[in-house]
Short mmCIF file of C-alpha atoms in Angstrom, two decimals:
data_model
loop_
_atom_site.label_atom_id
_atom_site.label_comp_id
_atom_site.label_asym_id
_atom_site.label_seq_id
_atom_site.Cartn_x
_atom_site.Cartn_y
_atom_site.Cartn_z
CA UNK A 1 0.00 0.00 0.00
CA UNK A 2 1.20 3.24 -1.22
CA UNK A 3 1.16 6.54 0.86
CA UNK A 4 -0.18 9.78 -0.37
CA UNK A 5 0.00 13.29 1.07
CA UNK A 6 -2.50 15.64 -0.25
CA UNK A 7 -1.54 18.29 -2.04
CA UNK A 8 -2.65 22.18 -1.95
CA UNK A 9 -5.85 22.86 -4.10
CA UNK A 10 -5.03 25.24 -6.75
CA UNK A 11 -7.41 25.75 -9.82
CA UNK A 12 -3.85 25.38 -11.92
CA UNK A 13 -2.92 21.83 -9.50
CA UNK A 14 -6.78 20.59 -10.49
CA UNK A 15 -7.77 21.70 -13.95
CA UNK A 16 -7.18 17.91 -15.37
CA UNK A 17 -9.96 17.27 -12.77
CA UNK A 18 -12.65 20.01 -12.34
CA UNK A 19 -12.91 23.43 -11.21
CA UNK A 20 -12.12 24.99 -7.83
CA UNK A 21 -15.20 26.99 -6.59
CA UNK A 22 -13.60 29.82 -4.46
CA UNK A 23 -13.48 33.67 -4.62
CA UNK A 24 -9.44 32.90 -4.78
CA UNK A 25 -9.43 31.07 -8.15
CA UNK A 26 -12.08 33.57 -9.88
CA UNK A 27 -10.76 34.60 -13.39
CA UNK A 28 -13.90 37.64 -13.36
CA UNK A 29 -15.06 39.44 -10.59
CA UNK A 30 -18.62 41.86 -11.68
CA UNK A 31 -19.88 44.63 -9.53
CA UNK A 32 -23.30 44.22 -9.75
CA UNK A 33 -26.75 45.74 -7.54
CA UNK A 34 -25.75 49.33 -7.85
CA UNK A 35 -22.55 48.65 -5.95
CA UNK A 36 -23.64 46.28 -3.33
CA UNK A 37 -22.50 43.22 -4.75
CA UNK A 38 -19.29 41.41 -6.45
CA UNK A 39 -20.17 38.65 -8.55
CA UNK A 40 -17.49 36.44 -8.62
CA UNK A 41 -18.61 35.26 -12.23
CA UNK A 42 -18.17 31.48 -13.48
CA UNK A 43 -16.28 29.60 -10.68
CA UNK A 44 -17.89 26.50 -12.61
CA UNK A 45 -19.52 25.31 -15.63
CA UNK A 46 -22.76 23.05 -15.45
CA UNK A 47 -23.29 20.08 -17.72
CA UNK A 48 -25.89 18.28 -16.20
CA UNK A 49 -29.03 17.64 -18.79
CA UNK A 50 -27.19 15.29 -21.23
CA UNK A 51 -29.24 12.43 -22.31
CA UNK A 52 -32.89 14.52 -21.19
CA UNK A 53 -31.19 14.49 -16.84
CA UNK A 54 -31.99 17.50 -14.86
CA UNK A 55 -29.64 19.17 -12.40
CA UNK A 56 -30.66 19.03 -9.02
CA UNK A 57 -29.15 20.88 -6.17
CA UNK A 58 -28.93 18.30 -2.76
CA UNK A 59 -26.86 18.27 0.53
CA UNK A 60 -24.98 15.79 1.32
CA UNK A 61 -23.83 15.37 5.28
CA UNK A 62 -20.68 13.69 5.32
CA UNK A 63 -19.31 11.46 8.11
CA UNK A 64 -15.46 11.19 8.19
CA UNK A 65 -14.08 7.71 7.97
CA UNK A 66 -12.61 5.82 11.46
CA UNK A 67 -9.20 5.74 11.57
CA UNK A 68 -6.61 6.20 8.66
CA UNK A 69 -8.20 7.30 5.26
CA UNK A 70 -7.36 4.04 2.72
CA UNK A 71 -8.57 4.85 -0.68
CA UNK A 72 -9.82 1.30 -2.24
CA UNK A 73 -12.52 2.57 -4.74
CA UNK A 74 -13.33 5.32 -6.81
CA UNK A 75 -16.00 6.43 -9.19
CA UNK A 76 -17.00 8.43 -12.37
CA UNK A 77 -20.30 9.78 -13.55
CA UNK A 78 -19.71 10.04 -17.70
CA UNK A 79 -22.76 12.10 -18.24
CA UNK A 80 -22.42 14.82 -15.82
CA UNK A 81 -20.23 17.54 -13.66
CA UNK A 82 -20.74 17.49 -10.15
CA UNK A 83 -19.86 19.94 -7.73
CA UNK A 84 -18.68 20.02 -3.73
CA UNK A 85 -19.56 22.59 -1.89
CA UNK A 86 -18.14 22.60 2.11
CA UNK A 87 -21.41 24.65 4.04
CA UNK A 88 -18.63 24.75 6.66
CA UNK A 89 -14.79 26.15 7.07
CA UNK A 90 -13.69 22.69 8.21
CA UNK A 91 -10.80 20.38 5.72
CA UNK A 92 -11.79 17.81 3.57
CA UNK A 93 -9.81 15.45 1.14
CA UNK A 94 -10.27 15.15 -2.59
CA UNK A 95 -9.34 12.08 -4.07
CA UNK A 96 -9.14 11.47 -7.97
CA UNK A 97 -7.68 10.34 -10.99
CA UNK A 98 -8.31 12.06 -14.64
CA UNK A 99 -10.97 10.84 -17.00
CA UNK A 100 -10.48 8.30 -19.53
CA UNK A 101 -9.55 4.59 -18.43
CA UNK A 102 -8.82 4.33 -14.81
CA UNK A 103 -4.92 4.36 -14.15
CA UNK A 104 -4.34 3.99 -10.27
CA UNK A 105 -0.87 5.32 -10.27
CA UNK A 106 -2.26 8.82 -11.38
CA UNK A 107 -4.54 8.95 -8.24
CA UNK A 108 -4.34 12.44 -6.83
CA UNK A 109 -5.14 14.17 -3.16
CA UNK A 110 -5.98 17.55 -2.00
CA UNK A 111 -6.56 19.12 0.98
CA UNK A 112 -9.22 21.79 0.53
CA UNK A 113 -10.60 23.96 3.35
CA UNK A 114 -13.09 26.52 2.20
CA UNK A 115 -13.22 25.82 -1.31
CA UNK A 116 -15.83 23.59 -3.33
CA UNK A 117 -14.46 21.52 -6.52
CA UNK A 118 -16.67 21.11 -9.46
CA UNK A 119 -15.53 17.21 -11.33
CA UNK A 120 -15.24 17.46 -14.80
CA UNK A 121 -17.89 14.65 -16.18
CA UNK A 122 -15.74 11.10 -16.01
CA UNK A 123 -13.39 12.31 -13.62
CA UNK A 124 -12.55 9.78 -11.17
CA UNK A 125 -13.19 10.51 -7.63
CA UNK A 126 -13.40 9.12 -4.09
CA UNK A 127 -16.98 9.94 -2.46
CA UNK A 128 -16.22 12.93 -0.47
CA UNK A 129 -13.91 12.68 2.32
CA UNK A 130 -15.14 15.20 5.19
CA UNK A 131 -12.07 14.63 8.37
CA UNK A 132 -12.32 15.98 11.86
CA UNK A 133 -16.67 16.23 12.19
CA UNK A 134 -19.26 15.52 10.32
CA UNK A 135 -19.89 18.08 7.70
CA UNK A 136 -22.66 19.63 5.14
CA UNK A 137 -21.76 19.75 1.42
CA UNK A 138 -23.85 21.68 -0.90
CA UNK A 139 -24.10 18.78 -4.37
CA UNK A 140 -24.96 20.14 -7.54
CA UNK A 141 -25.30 17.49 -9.55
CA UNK A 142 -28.24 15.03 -12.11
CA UNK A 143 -30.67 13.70 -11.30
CA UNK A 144 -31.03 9.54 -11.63
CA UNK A 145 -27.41 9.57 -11.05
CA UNK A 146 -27.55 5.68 -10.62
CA UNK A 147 -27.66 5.18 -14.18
CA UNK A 148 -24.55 7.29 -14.53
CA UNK A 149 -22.25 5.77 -12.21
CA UNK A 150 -19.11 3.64 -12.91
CA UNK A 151 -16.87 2.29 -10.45
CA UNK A 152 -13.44 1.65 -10.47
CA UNK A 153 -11.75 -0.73 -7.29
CA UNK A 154 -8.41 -1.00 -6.33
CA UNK A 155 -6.69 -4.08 -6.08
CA UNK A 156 -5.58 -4.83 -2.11
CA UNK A 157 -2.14 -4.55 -3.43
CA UNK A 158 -2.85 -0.69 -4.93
CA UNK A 159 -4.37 0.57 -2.11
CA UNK A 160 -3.98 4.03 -0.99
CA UNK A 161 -3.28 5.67 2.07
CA UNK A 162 -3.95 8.93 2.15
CA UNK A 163 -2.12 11.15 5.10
CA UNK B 1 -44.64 53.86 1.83
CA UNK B 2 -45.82 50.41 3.48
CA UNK B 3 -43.80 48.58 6.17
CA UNK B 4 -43.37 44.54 5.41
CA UNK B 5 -42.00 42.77 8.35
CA UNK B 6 -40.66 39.67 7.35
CA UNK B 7 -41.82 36.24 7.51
CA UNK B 8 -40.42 32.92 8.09
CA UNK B 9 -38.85 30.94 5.28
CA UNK B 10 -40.63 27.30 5.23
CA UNK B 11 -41.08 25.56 1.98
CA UNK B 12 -44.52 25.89 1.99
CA UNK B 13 -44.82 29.85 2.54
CA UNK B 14 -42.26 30.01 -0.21
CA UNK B 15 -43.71 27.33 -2.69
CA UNK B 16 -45.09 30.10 -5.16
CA UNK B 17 -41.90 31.73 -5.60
CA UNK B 18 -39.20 28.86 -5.09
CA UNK B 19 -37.71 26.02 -3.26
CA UNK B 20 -35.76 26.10 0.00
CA UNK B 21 -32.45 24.58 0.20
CA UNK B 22 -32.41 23.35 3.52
CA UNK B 23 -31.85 19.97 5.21
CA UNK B 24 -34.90 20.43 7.27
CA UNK B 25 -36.78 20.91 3.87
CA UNK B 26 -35.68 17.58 2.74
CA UNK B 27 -38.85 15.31 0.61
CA UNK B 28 -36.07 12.36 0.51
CA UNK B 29 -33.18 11.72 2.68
CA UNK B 30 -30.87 8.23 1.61
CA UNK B 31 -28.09 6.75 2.83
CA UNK B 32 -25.14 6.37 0.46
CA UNK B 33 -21.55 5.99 0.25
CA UNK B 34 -21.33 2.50 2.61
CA UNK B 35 -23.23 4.63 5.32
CA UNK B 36 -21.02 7.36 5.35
CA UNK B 37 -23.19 9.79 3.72
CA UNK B 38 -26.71 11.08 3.84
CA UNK B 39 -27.92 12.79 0.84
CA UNK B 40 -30.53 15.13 1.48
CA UNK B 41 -31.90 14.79 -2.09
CA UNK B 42 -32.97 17.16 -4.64
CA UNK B 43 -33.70 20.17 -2.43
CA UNK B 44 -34.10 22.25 -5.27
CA UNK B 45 -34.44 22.00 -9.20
CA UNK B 46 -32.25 23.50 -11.86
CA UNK B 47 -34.16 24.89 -15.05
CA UNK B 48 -30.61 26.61 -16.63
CA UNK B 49 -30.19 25.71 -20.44
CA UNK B 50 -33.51 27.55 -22.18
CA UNK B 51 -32.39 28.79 -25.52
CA UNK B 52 -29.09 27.74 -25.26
CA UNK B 53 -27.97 28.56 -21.79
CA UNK B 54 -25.93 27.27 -19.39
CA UNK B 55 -25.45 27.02 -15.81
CA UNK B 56 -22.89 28.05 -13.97
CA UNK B 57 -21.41 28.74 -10.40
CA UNK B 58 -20.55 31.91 -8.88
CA UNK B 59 -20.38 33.69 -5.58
CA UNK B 60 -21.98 36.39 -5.01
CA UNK B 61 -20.39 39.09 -1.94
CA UNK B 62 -23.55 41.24 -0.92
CA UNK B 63 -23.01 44.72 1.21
CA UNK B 64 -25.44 45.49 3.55
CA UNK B 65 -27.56 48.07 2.51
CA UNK B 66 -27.18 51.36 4.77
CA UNK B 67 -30.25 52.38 6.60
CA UNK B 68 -33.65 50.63 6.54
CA UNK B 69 -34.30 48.11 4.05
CA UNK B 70 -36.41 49.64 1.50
CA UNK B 71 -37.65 48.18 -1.75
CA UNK B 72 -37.75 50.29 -4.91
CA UNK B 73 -37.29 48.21 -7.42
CA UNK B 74 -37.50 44.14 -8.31
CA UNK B 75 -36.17 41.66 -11.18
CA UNK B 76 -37.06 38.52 -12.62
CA UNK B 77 -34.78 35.94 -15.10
CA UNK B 78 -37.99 34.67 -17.19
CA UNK B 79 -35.71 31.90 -18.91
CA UNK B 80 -34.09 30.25 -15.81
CA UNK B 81 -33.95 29.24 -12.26
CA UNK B 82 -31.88 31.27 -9.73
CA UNK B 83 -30.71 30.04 -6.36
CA UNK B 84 -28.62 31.69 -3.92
CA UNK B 85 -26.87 29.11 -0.72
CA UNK B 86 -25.56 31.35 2.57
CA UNK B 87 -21.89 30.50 2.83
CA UNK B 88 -22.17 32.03 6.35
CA UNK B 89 -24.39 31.15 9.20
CA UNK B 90 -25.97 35.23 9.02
CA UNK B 91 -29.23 36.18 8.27
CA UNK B 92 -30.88 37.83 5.11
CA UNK B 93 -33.22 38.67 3.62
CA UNK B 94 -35.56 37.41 0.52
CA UNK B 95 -38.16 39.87 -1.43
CA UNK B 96 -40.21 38.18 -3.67
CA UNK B 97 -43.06 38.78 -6.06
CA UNK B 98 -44.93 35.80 -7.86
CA UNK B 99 -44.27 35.20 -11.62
CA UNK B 100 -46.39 36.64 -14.00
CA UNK B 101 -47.63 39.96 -14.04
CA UNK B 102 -45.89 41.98 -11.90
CA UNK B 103 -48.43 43.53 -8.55
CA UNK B 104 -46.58 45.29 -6.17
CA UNK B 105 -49.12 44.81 -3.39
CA UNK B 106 -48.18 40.60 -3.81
CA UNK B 107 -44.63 41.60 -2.57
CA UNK B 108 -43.40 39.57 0.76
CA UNK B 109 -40.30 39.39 2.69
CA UNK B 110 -38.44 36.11 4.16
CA UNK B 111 -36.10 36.21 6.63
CA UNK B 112 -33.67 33.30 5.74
CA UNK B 113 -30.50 31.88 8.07
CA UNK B 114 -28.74 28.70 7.16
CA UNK B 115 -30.85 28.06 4.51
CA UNK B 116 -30.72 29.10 0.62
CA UNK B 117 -33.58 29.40 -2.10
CA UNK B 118 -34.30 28.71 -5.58
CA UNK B 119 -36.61 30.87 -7.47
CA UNK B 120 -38.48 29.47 -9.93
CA UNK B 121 -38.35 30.54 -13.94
CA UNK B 122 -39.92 34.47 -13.32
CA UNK B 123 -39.84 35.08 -9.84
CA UNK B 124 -39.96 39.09 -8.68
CA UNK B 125 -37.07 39.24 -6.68
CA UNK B 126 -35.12 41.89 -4.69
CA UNK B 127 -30.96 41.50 -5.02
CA UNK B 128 -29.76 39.78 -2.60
CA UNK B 129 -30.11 41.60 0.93
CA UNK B 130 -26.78 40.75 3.29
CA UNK B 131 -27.45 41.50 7.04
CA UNK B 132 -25.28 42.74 9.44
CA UNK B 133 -22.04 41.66 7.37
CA UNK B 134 -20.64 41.34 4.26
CA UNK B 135 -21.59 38.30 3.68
CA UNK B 136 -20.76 35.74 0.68
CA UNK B 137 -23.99 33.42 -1.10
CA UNK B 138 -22.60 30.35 -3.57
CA UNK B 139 -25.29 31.57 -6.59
CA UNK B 140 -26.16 28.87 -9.25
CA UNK B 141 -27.45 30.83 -12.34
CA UNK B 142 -27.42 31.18 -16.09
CA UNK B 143 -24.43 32.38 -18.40
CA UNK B 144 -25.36 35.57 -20.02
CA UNK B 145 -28.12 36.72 -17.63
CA UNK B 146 -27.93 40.09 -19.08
CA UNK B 147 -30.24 39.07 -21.91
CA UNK B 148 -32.77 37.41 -19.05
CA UNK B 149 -33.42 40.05 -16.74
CA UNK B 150 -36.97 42.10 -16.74
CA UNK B 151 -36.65 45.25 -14.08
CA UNK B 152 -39.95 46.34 -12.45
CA UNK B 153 -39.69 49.77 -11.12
CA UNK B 154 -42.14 50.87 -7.50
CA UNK B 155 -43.78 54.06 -8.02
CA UNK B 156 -42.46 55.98 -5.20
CA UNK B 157 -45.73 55.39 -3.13
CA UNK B 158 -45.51 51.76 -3.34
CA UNK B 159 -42.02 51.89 -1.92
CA UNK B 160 -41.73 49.21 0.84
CA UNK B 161 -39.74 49.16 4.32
CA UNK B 162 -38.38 45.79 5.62
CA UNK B 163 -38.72 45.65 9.24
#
């Protein structure tokens, strides 16, 4: 089993993988409302009605795993973005590997705190990793998701442990 | 000038203008993710890519108004949905007027804290009103909502005060 320390989450460390939703990584900031608001324009890109789905906005409440994070699965949704949003300031860990045929050794991790992530569709990625508490994500993502959901798992020898 | 005091925001005082995004408004909660995560489903409802559009993720940083609250003027996106998530545990504020026709005497005021909204398609509604703070909102919205926005205008005796 291999050992991997997440990295920093930069928009420029993560493009292969998504978007970073944060006022940090916006490219266009809009003032908007007669002066009373900054629109931090187009953190992310939505593609979430292919095949007739509709996006749906959910929350997901995360509970963080027992003991040492060990990656042995991941998953991609082919049809769809999805995006992470922490409804708290607390860390969580964002595990993936690019799109296309799943390669283990090009499993990433990054610590984010404050930031959401937005998967390009078919990006591999661990379900969400909250640590410390449990922890409210905003989800933006399609509906019927079960019909676009592959999974990818590790064999006991490539297992990942992420710290 | 009348004086609104606001209301509470519960999914059914709001169902004619939107959706609350709220754990406590959940319809369907399920367990995913090996029992790690609960996924408070489908809160709201994304209605983004009308003639073309498409959805996208920004935050919006909203400035207290000075002074009392008052209302001169509303907007509506007739082509898409519009939802606006607290990232901060402060209040605000929601103004709303139903779709249609636009009657300034149908105006009402939410006060909102820890939760978000959706408006539906054509919902009146007041920019976002921060309280207390500067205060940052994740907003899930339409590319090129310059070409979907209809202003409505108070006369200057239908001018409203929130409080």
């Amino acid at each position: 089993m291999r050992r991997i320390t997440p990295e920093a989450l930069t928009p420029e460390a993560f493009a292969a993988f998504g978007e970073v939703i944060s006022v940090d990584a916006a490219r266009e900031v809009r003032t908007i409302n007669a002066g009373h608001t900054q629109r931090f324009h187009a953190l992310a890109g939505l593609a979430l009605t292919a095949d007739g789905g509709r996006g749906i906005v959910s929350v997901f409440r995360s509970t963080p795993l027992p003991g040492p994070l060990v990656i042995r699965e991941l998953e991609r949704h082919p049809l769809s973005t999805q995006a992470f949003v922490p409804l708290s300031m607390r860390p969580y860990v964002v595990v993936v590997a690019p799109p296309g045929d799943f390669d283990a050794t090009r499993i990433r991790a990054f610590r984010a705190q404050g930031q959401g992530v937005n998967f390009h569709a078919g990006t591999w990625h661990h379900f969400n990793l909250a640590l410390g508490e449990v922890s409210d994500f905003l989800v933006i993502d399609r509906e019927a998701d079960d019909v676009n959901c592959d999974v990818a798992t590790l064999a006991e020898a490539d297992w990942i442990e992420i710290g």
